[in-house]
Coordinates of C-alpha atoms in Angstrom, one line a residue:
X1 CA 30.8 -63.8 -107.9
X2 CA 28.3 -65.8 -106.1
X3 CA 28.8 -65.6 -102.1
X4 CA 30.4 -68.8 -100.6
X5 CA 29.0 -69.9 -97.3
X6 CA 31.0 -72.3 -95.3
X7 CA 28.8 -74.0 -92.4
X8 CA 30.6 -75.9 -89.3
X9 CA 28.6 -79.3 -88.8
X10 CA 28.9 -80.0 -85.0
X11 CA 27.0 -77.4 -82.8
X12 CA 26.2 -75.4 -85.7
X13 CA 24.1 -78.0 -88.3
X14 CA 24.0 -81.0 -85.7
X15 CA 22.7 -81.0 -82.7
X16 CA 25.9 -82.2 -80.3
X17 CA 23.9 -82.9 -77.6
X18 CA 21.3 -85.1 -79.6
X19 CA 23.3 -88.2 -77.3
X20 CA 21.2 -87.0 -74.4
X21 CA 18.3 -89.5 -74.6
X22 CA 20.9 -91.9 -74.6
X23 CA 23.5 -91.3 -71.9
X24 CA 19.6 -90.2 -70.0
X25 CA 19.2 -94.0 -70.4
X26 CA 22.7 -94.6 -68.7
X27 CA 23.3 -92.6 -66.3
X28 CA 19.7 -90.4 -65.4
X29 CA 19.8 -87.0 -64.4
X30 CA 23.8 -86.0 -64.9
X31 CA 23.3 -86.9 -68.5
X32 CA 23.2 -83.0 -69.1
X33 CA 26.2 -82.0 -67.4
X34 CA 28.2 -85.1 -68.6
X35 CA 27.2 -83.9 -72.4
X36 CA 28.4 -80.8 -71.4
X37 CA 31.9 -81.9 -70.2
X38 CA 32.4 -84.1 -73.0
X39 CA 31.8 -81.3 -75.6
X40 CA 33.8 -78.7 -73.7
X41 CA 37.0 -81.6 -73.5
X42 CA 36.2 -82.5 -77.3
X43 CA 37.1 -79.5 -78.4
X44 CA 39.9 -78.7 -76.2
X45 CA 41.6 -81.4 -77.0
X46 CA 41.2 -80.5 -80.7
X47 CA 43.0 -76.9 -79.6
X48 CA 45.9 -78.9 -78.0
X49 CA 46.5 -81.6 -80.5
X50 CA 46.2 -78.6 -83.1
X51 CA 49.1 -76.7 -80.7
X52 CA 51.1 -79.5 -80.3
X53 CA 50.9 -80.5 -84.1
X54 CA 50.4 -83.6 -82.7
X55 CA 47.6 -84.7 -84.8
X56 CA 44.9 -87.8 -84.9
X57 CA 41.6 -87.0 -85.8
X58 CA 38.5 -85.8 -84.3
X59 CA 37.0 -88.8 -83.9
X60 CA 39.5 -89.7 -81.8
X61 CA 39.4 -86.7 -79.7
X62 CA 35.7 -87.7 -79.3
X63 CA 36.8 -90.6 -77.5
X64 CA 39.4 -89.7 -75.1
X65 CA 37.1 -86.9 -74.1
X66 CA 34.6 -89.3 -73.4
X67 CA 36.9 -90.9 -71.6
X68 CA 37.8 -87.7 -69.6
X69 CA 33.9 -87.3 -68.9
X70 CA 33.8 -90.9 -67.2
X71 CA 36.4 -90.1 -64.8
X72 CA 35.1 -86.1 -64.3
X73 CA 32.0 -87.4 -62.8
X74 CA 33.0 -90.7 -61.9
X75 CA 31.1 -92.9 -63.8
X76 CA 31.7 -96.1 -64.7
X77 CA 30.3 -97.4 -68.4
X78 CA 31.1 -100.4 -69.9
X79 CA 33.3 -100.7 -73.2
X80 CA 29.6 -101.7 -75.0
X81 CA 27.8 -98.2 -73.2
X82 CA 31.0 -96.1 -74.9
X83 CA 30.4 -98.2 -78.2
X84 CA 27.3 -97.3 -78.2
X85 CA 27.8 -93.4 -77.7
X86 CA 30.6 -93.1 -80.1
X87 CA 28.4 -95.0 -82.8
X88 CA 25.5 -92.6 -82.3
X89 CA 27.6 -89.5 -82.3
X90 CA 27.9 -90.6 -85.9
X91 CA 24.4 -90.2 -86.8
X92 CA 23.4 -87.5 -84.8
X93 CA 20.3 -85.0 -85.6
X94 CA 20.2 -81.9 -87.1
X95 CA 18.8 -79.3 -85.3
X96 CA 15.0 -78.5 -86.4
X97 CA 16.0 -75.4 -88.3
X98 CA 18.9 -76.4 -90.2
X99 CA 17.1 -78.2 -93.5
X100 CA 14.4 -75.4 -94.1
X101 CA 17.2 -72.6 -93.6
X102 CA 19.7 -74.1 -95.7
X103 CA 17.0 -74.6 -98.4
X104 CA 16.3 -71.2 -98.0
X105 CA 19.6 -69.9 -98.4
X106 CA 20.2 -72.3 -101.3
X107 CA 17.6 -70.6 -103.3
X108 CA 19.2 -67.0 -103.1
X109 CA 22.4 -68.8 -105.3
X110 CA 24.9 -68.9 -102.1
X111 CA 27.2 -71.6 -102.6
X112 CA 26.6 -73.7 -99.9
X113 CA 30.2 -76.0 -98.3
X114 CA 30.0 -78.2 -95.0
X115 CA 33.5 -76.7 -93.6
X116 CA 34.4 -79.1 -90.6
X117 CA 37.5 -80.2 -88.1
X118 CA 35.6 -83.8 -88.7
X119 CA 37.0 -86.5 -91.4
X120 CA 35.0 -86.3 -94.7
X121 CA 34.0 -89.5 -94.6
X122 CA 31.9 -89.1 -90.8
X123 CA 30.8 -85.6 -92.6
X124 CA 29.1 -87.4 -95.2
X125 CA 27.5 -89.5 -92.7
X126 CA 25.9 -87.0 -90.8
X127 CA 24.6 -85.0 -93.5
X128 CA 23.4 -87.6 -95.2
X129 CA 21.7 -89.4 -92.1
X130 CA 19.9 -85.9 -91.5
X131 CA 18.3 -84.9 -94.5
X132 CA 20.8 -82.4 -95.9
X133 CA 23.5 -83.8 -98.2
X134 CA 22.1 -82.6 -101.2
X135 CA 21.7 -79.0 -100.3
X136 CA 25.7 -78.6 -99.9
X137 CA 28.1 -78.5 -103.2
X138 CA 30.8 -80.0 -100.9
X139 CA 32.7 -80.9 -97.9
X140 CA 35.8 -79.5 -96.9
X141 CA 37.5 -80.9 -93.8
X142 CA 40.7 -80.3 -91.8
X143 CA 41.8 -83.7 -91.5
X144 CA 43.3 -83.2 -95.4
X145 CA 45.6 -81.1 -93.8
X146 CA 46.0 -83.0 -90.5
X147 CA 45.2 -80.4 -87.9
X148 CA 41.7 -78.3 -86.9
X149 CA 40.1 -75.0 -86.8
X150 CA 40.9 -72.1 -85.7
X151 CA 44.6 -72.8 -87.5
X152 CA 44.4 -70.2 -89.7
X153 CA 45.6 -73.1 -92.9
X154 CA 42.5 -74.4 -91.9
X155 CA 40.7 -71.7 -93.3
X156 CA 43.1 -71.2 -96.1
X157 CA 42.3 -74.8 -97.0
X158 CA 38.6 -73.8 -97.3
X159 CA 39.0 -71.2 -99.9
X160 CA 41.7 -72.8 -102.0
X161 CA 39.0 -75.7 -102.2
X162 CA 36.4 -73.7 -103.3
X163 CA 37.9 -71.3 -105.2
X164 CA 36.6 -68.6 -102.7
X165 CA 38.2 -65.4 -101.7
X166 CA 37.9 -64.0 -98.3
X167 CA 35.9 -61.0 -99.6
X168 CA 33.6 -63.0 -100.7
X169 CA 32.8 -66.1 -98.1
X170 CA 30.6 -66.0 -95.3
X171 CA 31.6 -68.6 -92.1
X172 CA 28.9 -69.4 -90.5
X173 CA 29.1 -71.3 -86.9
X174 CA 27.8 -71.2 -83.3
X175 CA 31.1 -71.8 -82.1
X176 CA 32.7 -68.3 -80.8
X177 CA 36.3 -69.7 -81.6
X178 CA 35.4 -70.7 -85.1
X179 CA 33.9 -67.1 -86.4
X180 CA 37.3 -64.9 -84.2
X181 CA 39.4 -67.9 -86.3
X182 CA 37.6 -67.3 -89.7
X183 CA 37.6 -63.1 -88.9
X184 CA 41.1 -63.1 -88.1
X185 CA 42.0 -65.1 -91.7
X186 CA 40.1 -62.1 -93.6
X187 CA 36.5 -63.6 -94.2
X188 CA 33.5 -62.6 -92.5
X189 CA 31.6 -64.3 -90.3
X190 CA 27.9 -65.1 -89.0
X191 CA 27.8 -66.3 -85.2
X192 CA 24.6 -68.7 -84.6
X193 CA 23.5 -67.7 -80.6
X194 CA 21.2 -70.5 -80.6
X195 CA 20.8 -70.0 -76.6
X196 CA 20.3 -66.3 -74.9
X197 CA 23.0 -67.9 -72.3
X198 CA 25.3 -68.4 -75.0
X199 CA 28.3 -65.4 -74.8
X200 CA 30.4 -64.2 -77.4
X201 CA 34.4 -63.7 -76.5
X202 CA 35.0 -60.4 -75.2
X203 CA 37.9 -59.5 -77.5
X204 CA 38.4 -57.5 -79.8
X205 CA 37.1 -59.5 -83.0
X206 CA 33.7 -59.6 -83.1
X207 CA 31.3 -61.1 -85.5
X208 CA 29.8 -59.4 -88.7
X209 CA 26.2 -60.8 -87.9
X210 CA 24.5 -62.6 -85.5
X211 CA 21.4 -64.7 -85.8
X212 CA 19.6 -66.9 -83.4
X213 CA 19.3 -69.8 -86.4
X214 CA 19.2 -70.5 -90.0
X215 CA 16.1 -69.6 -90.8
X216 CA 17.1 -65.8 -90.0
X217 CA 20.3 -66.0 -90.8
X218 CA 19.1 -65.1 -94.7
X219 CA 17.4 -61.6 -93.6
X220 CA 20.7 -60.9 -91.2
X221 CA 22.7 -61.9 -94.6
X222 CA 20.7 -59.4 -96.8
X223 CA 21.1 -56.6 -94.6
X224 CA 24.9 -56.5 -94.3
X225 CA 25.7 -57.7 -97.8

């Protein structure tokens, strides 16, 4: 059976912080820090929402953690300025490794699944607007079942959709929470450490592999499979 790798899309495949020109534009030289607040709150209030079972989708989480960012380091932008953020977080950029790994990957025969807490639909978009739609047999999303990683149904979800067992699918992410989620549901797991500052949780799940991008994810792939 061929080996099923699931890719998270935001942080992992797309750059996140590819709104920095933009909010540079806006606000100058706290754009950084206000990208980082409004990542960190993103996702938190994905793990809340997911707690609560008190769902709406990540877009919308997107929002209201912009919204948090805003008042965090008190800066006022207009309804248009927020428009304009939200509607380029849609299309935002790969990172410069992602197409030539993912090719690369593609042509060892792993199955190849965009596995994201975002709706399909703004999944689509952002594969397609980078280049990278085709190399993927499909996206699997945890809206369908209206709550987000690391649930473990979320990653129940994933192999029931493509007919994957544990044993034999690969998660691959830079998120830390994402690979102890996917490790903990019986899969293994590839953490991305695309910065030396980046730090893995303590605990006692660790990742099977680590690689600094996709282009050596392959070789970190071949020598633990």
């Amino acid at each position: 059976m061929a080996t099923t790798l699931a890719f998270d899309v935001y942080g992992t495949l797309i750059n996140t912080h590819g709104v920095l020109s933009l909010l540079d534009d806006m606000i100058g030289d706290n754009a950084q820090a206000f990208s980082n607040t409004w990542r960190e709150k993103q996702l938190e209030y994905s793990f809340r929402r997911g707690l609560m079972q008190n769902y709406i989708p990540f877009s919308l989480c997107t929002k209201h953690a912009l919204d948090y960012a805003c008042l965090a380091h008190k800066t006022e932008l207009s309804q248009d300025q927020k428009g304009q953020l939200l509607e380029l977080y849609k299309t935002l950029p790969a990172f410069d490794d992602v197409k030539a790994g993912l090719e690369q990957l593609k042509a060892k025969d792993y199955r190849l699944f965009a596995f994201s807490n975002g709706a399909a639909d703004a999944v689509h978009t952002l594969l397609e607007t980078a280049g990278i739609s085709e190399l993927f047999e499909g996206v699997v999303s945890a809206d369908d079942i209206k709550t987000f990683k690391p649930n473990p149904g979320v990653y129940s979800h994933f192999l029931r959709e493509t007919n994957s067992t544990g044993a034999n699918t690969w998660l691959v992410s830079s998120n830390p929470f994402d690979v102890t989620g996917a490790i903990s549901h019986g899969m293994r797991a590839a953490w991305i450490q695309r910065s030396k500052e980046s730090i893995f949780d303590p605990w006692e799940i660790q990742p099977n592999t680590i690689a600094t991008d996709l282009l050596d994810l392959k070789a970190k792939l071949e020598s633990v499979n």
